C-alpha positions as a printed Julia matrix, in Angstrom:
138×3 Matrix{Float64}:
 178.67  -34.33   4.42
 179.27  -33.7    8.57
 182.57  -31.99   6.64
 181.36  -30.54   4.16
 178.87  -28.54   6.47
 181.78  -27.33   8.47
 184.15  -26.52   5.56
 181.51  -24.55   4.33
 180.31  -22.64   7.3
 184.54  -21.65   8.1
 184.88  -20.39   4.08
 181.38  -18.38   4.73
 182.71  -17.23   8.27
 186.06  -16.17   7.09
 184.84  -14.35   4.45
 182.9   -11.76   7.14
 186.81  -10.58   7.8
 188.16  -10.66   4.1
 188.79   -6.89   3.17
 186.07   -4.49   0.38
 187.25   -3.51  -2.17
 187.06    0.62  -2.8
 186.42    0.48  -6.84
 184.82    2.73  -6.76
 185.06    5.03  -3.84
 183.91    8.53  -4.43
 185.5    11.81  -2.62
 183.02   14.04  -1.82
 182.04   16.72   1.68
 178.74   16.92   1.11
 175.26   15.13   2.65
 176.64   12.84  -0.75
 179.42   10.74   0.95
 176.37    9.35   3.31
 173.89    7.85   0.47
 177.23    6.56  -1.25
 176.73    2.39  -1.21
 180.05    1.83   0.86
 179.4     3.5    3.25
 178.74    1.36   6.94
 175.32    0.96   7.77
 173.56    1.17   4.36
 172.35   -2.0    3.81
 171.83   -3.02  -0.22
 167.89   -3.25   0.15
 167.03   -0.01   1.24
 170.51    1.75   0.77
 170.56    5.48   2.03
 167.27    4.81   4.55
 166.06    8.12   5.75
 161.96    8.44   5.78
 162.28   12.09   8.24
 164.59   13.45   5.87
 166.92   14.1    8.94
 169.9    14.2    6.75
 168.79   16.4    4.12
 170.8    20.15   5.21
 173.64   17.95   7.34
 177.31   18.45   6.87
 179.14   15.7    6.97
 180.24   16.93  10.45
 177.3    16.71  11.89
 176.01   13.81  10.39
 179.25   11.65  12.26
 178.36   13.45  14.88
 174.97   11.93  14.43
 176.42    9.09  13.32
 178.36    8.55  17.03
 175.26    9.64  19.4
 173.84    6.9   17.17
 176.54    4.17  18.8
 176.81    5.17  22.17
 173.21    5.21  22.57
 172.7     1.32  21.33
 175.96    1.34  23.7
 174.08    2.17  26.12
 170.95    0.44  25.38
 172.9    -3.72  25.01
 174.53   -2.88  28.96
 171.02   -1.83  30.15
 169.56   -5.14  29.09
 172.06   -6.3   29.98
 171.32   -4.82  33.44
 168.03   -5.78  33.29
 168.52   -9.11  32.33
 171.21   -9.89  35.93
 168.77   -7.57  37.98
 166.12  -10.17  36.87
 168.32  -13.59  37.93
 168.27  -11.54  41.7
 172.36  -10.89  41.13
 172.7    -7.84  42.44
 176.47   -6.11  43.0
 175.69   -3.23  45.29
 173.82   -2.67  48.16
 174.62   -6.6   49.07
 172.22   -7.38  47.22
 169.19   -6.38  49.58
 167.18   -5.19  46.1
 164.18   -6.9   45.18
 164.77   -8.98  41.13
 162.25   -7.27  40.11
 164.53   -4.28  37.93
 161.52   -1.57  38.17
 161.34   -2.12  41.5
 164.59   -1.8   42.67
 164.68    1.42  40.22
 161.98    2.63  43.01
 163.79    0.9   45.6
 167.44    2.2   44.93
 168.37    5.33  47.02
 168.61    8.98  46.4
 171.92    9.65  46.6
 172.77    6.12  44.37
 170.95    8.2   41.53
 172.76   10.57  42.15
 175.41    9.07  42.05
 174.76    7.41  38.56
 174.04   11.31  36.97
 177.09   12.62  38.3
 178.96    9.38  36.67
 176.83    9.46  33.67
 177.24   13.19  33.06
 181.36   12.86  34.04
 181.7    10.58  31.36
 179.78   13.12  28.81
 181.81   16.2   29.61
 185.07   13.64  29.94
 184.46   12.6   26.17
 183.33   16.15  24.68
 186.85   17.65  27.03
 189.26   15.15  24.65
 187.45   15.27  21.93
 187.11   19.1   21.1
 184.16   21.14  20.44
 181.35   20.1   18.19
 180.86   21.65  14.94
 179.11   24.5   13.78
């Protein structure tokens, strides 16, 4: 019984990496391409989920920009959560661990120069990314 469970879990996890057949692929340059059921991120029960209508009248280039921003913001949020947990655990890689273990209190204790470094560093990364990517679509 135990080996059958292990084998079935291995088969199930291996199927996650199997290529998806793209038999019903439609090529379109309008917003209809974003309503295709084969696009990444569309779930089976909800389908194309846009309750606020943010995608209505938008081109594919703008929708790609929205998707890129959504992924970037999600990654920043995950990094922020990781930083929160590390700080709450009492680990401070900078400032010789002299900041508080409470993340909100540590943010208050951070010198202005530290905040300036943070803001300018994030701005430099964004600027560099935009320079590499090219001008945004109009």
